[in-house]
Amino acid sequence: MLRLYYGPNACSLASHIALEESGLAYERTAISIFDGEQKSSAYLARVPTGKVPALEIDGHVLTENVAIQAYVAAAAPSARLMPDDPLSAAVALSRLAWFSNSVHISFRHMMRPMVLTAEETAHAGIAARGKEDFLHNLRRIEAMLEGGPWLMGDRFTLCDGYAMVFFNWASFAGLDLSPLPALRRHAARMIERPAVARVLTIEGSLDRIAEAVR
Ligand SMILES: N[C@@H](CCC(=O)N[C@@H](CS)C(=O)NCC(=O)O)C(=O)O
């Protein structure tokens, strides 16, 4: 039995897309991170990190998008969510790790500088640097799409689902996406996938993304 704990429009979108694309049977529970539900005693009793995503697998709780995605890919080999050859699989894993440890963090600095310091005079500077880093990271993803149409070439992989998190956040933050045509084409291709469209509908962001790719 699988149950995904996710926050609508949070980074857990990467795991949500992986599960929906995998064809595995799973249940989902939305956690309202804007209301602080991830810090409730009920959630902390299940997921001590107090973060989303978390995947409950027969009572075992797995955290971290990269680990959840790797589990899903291994549990559903017929969905072919990772490249087949070892080098390409390692490159895909390297991209997933970078998404998690750098791209996510740059957006966090941009939107939530207060998590780094309570010193209010520092917030504008941290947010500005976060925005600069996030835009730089989006340009790197744009360059990765050069060989396209997917991030790892001719086939959808877990990397594409994770990249959707950042397109979603960029459109939510109202960033100018016109200098990133490949990223916009990628998002347009993503929302044509029935599994991705289902997830974005459930999370409430399909219409905004459809507008942003026009
Ligand atoms: N590296 C983790 C990051 C998890 C994370 O920071 N999740 C955020 C949502 S994007 C969260 O739960 N924030 C709520 C909080 O920190 O209170 C992963 O990729 O799973």
Tab-separated table of C-alpha atoms and ligand atoms in Angstrom:
chain	number	residue	atom	x	y	z
A	1	MET	CA	0.000	0.000	0.000
A	2	LEU	CA	1.392	3.390	-1.081
A	3	ARG	CA	0.275	6.788	0.205
A	4	LEU	CA	1.774	10.085	-0.948
A	5	TYR	CA	1.698	13.099	1.348
A	6	TYR	CA	2.014	16.187	-0.811
A	7	GLY	CA	1.520	19.934	-0.589
A	8	PRO	CA	-0.385	21.415	-3.524
A	9	ASN	CA	2.172	23.289	-5.687
A	10	ALA	CA	5.099	22.405	-3.414
A	11	CYS	CA	8.204	20.495	-4.530
A	12	SER	CA	6.246	17.280	-3.875
A	13	LEU	CA	4.827	17.798	-7.389
A	14	ALA	CA	7.938	15.916	-8.642
A	15	SER	CA	6.972	12.781	-6.686
A	16	HIS	CA	3.280	13.204	-7.479
A	17	ILE	CA	4.004	13.253	-11.239
A	18	ALA	CA	6.354	10.243	-10.913
A	19	LEU	CA	3.645	8.206	-9.155
A	20	GLU	CA	0.903	9.188	-11.591
A	21	GLU	CA	3.160	8.403	-14.585
A	22	SER	CA	4.210	5.060	-13.061
A	23	GLY	CA	0.786	3.433	-13.197
A	24	LEU	CA	1.272	2.166	-9.609
A	25	ALA	CA	-1.828	2.156	-7.392
A	26	TYR	CA	-1.508	4.756	-4.636
A	27	GLU	CA	-3.525	6.969	-2.336
A	28	ARG	CA	-2.796	10.646	-1.782
A	29	THR	CA	-3.220	12.998	1.150
A	30	ALA	CA	-2.903	16.779	0.691
A	31	ILE	CA	-1.044	18.604	3.462
A	32	SER	CA	-1.688	22.329	3.660
A	33	ILE	CA	1.823	23.654	4.182
A	34	PHE	CA	0.609	27.277	4.066
A	35	ASP	CA	-1.501	26.511	7.151
A	36	GLY	CA	1.429	24.733	8.835
A	37	GLU	CA	-0.212	21.281	8.736
A	38	GLN	CA	3.230	19.702	8.167
A	39	LYS	CA	4.131	20.738	11.735
A	40	SER	CA	0.955	19.291	13.308
A	41	SER	CA	1.521	16.535	15.846
A	42	ALA	CA	-0.478	14.113	13.690
A	43	TYR	CA	1.781	14.706	10.665
A	44	LEU	CA	5.012	14.788	12.683
A	45	ALA	CA	4.082	11.431	14.236
A	46	ARG	CA	4.054	10.000	10.708
A	47	VAL	CA	6.743	12.132	9.071
A	48	PRO	CA	9.245	13.390	11.662
A	49	THR	CA	10.977	15.755	9.181
A	50	GLY	CA	7.764	17.822	8.960
A	51	LYS	CA	8.192	18.175	5.197
A	52	VAL	CA	6.464	17.106	2.025
A	53	PRO	CA	6.732	14.916	0.066
A	54	ALA	CA	6.623	11.689	2.033
A	55	LEU	CA	5.670	8.292	0.663
A	56	GLU	CA	4.283	5.653	2.990
A	57	ILE	CA	5.199	2.205	1.694
A	58	ASP	CA	3.519	-0.550	3.700
A	59	GLY	CA	4.018	1.484	6.885
A	60	HIS	CA	7.573	2.614	6.085
A	61	VAL	CA	7.923	6.363	5.494
A	62	LEU	CA	10.278	7.511	2.748
A	63	THR	CA	11.183	11.207	2.435
A	64	GLU	CA	13.108	13.258	-0.176
A	65	ASN	CA	11.872	13.623	-3.732
A	66	VAL	CA	14.944	11.965	-5.224
A	67	ALA	CA	14.541	8.847	-3.060
A	68	ILE	CA	10.786	8.648	-3.665
A	69	GLN	CA	11.273	9.053	-7.409
A	70	ALA	CA	14.012	6.380	-7.424
A	71	TYR	CA	11.713	4.014	-5.519
A	72	VAL	CA	8.837	4.632	-7.940
A	73	ALA	CA	11.082	4.054	-10.981
A	74	ALA	CA	12.364	0.775	-9.503
A	75	ALA	CA	8.883	-0.393	-8.459
A	76	ALA	CA	7.414	0.277	-11.921
A	77	PRO	CA	10.123	-0.758	-14.411
A	78	SER	CA	7.672	-0.984	-17.299
A	79	ALA	CA	7.002	2.783	-17.040
A	80	ARG	CA	10.712	3.374	-17.902
A	81	LEU	CA	11.012	6.509	-15.805
A	82	MET	CA	14.832	6.454	-15.907
A	83	PRO	CA	17.147	6.057	-18.922
A	84	ASP	CA	18.253	2.474	-19.575
A	85	ASP	CA	22.010	2.813	-20.069
A	86	PRO	CA	24.120	3.301	-16.923
A	87	LEU	CA	25.771	6.585	-17.941
A	88	SER	CA	22.506	8.271	-18.935
A	89	ALA	CA	20.893	6.979	-15.737
A	90	ALA	CA	23.733	8.539	-13.727
A	91	VAL	CA	23.359	11.854	-15.595
A	92	ALA	CA	19.619	11.809	-14.838
A	93	LEU	CA	20.342	11.139	-11.153
A	94	SER	CA	22.884	13.973	-11.129
A	95	ARG	CA	20.230	16.345	-12.507
A	96	LEU	CA	17.649	15.213	-9.957
A	97	ALA	CA	20.155	15.797	-7.138
A	98	TRP	CA	20.990	19.271	-8.494
A	99	PHE	CA	17.284	20.124	-8.761
A	100	SER	CA	16.863	19.161	-5.120
A	101	ASN	CA	19.981	20.683	-3.584
A	102	SER	CA	20.454	23.828	-5.705
A	103	VAL	CA	17.488	24.869	-7.859
A	104	HIS	CA	14.954	24.321	-5.066
A	105	ILE	CA	17.159	26.205	-2.611
A	106	SER	CA	17.627	29.230	-4.887
A	107	PHE	CA	13.831	29.619	-5.154
A	108	ARG	CA	13.512	29.208	-1.388
A	109	HIS	CA	15.963	32.066	-0.829
A	110	MET	CA	14.029	34.205	-3.305
A	111	MET	CA	10.622	33.586	-1.721
A	112	ARG	CA	11.454	32.945	1.924
A	113	PRO	CA	14.602	34.849	2.939
A	114	MET	CA	13.284	34.835	6.515
A	115	VAL	CA	14.221	31.154	6.834
A	116	LEU	CA	17.896	32.202	6.739
A	117	THR	CA	17.764	35.085	9.182
A	118	ALA	CA	15.246	36.960	11.325
A	119	GLU	CA	17.208	40.149	10.547
A	120	GLU	CA	14.684	41.982	8.358
A	121	THR	CA	17.209	44.365	6.815
A	122	ALA	CA	18.929	41.333	5.217
A	123	HIS	CA	15.787	39.921	3.563
A	124	ALA	CA	15.747	42.046	0.387
A	125	GLY	CA	19.393	41.215	-0.381
A	126	ILE	CA	18.912	37.480	0.175
A	127	ALA	CA	15.735	37.478	-1.965
A	128	ALA	CA	17.472	39.369	-4.783
A	129	ARG	CA	20.402	36.937	-4.768
A	130	GLY	CA	17.964	33.996	-4.660
A	131	LYS	CA	16.146	35.362	-7.707
A	132	GLU	CA	19.414	35.836	-9.603
A	133	ASP	CA	20.448	32.243	-8.783
A	134	PHE	CA	17.012	30.819	-9.635
A	135	LEU	CA	16.982	32.566	-13.046
A	136	HIS	CA	20.523	31.346	-13.705
A	137	ASN	CA	19.394	27.799	-12.831
A	138	LEU	CA	16.377	28.081	-15.154
A	139	ARG	CA	18.756	29.091	-17.960
A	140	ARG	CA	20.813	25.964	-17.231
A	141	ILE	CA	17.667	23.820	-17.519
A	142	GLU	CA	16.867	25.664	-20.774
A	143	ALA	CA	20.316	24.620	-22.076
A	144	MET	CA	19.720	20.997	-20.995
A	145	LEU	CA	16.649	20.969	-23.247
A	146	GLU	CA	18.767	21.692	-26.337
A	147	GLY	CA	18.898	18.018	-27.350
A	148	GLY	CA	15.175	17.671	-26.421
A	149	PRO	CA	12.353	17.325	-26.628
A	150	TRP	CA	12.708	15.924	-23.078
A	151	LEU	CA	15.390	16.680	-20.517
A	152	MET	CA	17.155	13.385	-21.138
A	153	GLY	CA	16.588	13.407	-24.911
A	154	ASP	CA	13.860	11.556	-26.752
A	155	ARG	CA	11.998	10.036	-23.814
A	156	PHE	CA	10.157	11.373	-20.740
A	157	THR	CA	11.988	10.632	-17.478
A	158	LEU	CA	11.784	11.620	-13.822
A	159	CYS	CA	13.846	14.737	-14.681
A	160	ASP	CA	10.934	16.168	-16.658
A	161	GLY	CA	8.555	15.805	-13.725
A	162	TYR	CA	11.012	17.535	-11.392
A	163	ALA	CA	11.616	20.398	-13.868
A	164	MET	CA	7.850	21.037	-13.852
A	165	VAL	CA	8.146	22.084	-10.193
A	166	PHE	CA	10.352	25.004	-11.211
A	167	PHE	CA	8.221	26.052	-14.169
A	168	ASN	CA	5.211	25.999	-11.844
A	169	TRP	CA	7.020	28.123	-9.260
A	170	ALA	CA	8.367	30.565	-11.874
A	171	SER	CA	4.865	31.128	-13.275
A	172	PHE	CA	3.425	31.440	-9.755
A	173	ALA	CA	6.075	34.082	-8.920
A	174	GLY	CA	5.225	35.981	-12.123
A	175	LEU	CA	8.753	35.746	-13.541
A	176	ASP	CA	9.257	36.746	-17.162
A	177	LEU	CA	9.469	33.407	-19.006
A	178	SER	CA	9.863	34.909	-22.487
A	179	PRO	CA	13.687	34.468	-22.494
A	180	LEU	CA	13.149	30.731	-21.825
A	181	PRO	CA	11.362	29.412	-24.963
A	182	ALA	CA	12.593	25.801	-24.628
A	183	LEU	CA	11.368	25.648	-21.040
A	184	ARG	CA	7.964	26.984	-22.140
A	185	ARG	CA	7.763	24.435	-24.973
A	186	HIS	CA	8.726	21.737	-22.469
A	187	ALA	CA	5.926	22.766	-20.086
A	188	ALA	CA	3.464	22.847	-23.002
A	189	ARG	CA	4.508	19.290	-23.920
A	190	MET	CA	4.226	18.225	-20.279
A	191	ILE	CA	0.621	19.357	-19.887
A	192	GLU	CA	-0.323	17.302	-22.944
A	193	ARG	CA	0.571	14.181	-20.955
A	194	PRO	CA	-2.644	12.862	-19.371
A	195	ALA	CA	-0.904	11.880	-16.105
A	196	VAL	CA	0.718	15.319	-15.707
A	197	ALA	CA	-2.545	17.120	-16.535
A	198	ARG	CA	-4.366	15.007	-13.913
A	199	VAL	CA	-1.812	15.888	-11.233
A	200	LEU	CA	-1.819	19.608	-12.078
A	201	THR	CA	-5.623	19.623	-12.025
A	202	ILE	CA	-5.623	18.002	-8.583
A	203	GLU	CA	-3.020	20.526	-7.351
A	204	GLY	CA	-4.952	23.425	-8.919
A	205	SER	CA	-2.246	24.798	-11.245
A	206	LEU	CA	-3.166	23.484	-14.714
A	207	ASP	CA	-4.913	26.674	-15.867
A	208	ARG	CA	-2.069	28.948	-14.720
A	209	ILE	CA	0.515	26.773	-16.481
A	210	ALA	CA	-1.571	26.575	-19.667
A	211	GLU	CA	-1.680	30.373	-19.628
A	212	ALA	CA	2.075	30.677	-19.017
A	213	VAL	CA	3.057	28.484	-21.991
A	214	ARG	CA	0.995	30.529	-24.489
B	1	LIG	N1	14.908	18.063	-0.224
B	1	LIG	C1	13.519	17.846	0.125
B	1	LIG	C2	12.851	19.195	0.369
B	1	LIG	C3	11.511	19.055	1.046
B	1	LIG	C4	10.919	20.443	1.344
B	1	LIG	O1	11.649	21.385	1.698
B	1	LIG	N2	9.596	20.539	1.210
B	1	LIG	C5	8.936	21.801	1.477
B	1	LIG	C6	7.873	22.079	0.416
B	1	LIG	S1	8.589	22.546	-1.134
B	1	LIG	C7	8.225	21.736	2.819
B	1	LIG	O2	7.758	20.702	3.236
B	1	LIG	N3	8.159	22.891	3.474
B	1	LIG	C8	7.453	23.037	4.695
B	1	LIG	C9	8.327	23.419	5.837
B	1	LIG	O3	9.561	23.445	5.695
B	1	LIG	O4	7.760	23.691	6.903
B	1	LIG	C10	12.840	17.044	-0.979
B	1	LIG	O5	13.198	17.212	-2.139
B	1	LIG	O6	11.942	16.234	-0.688
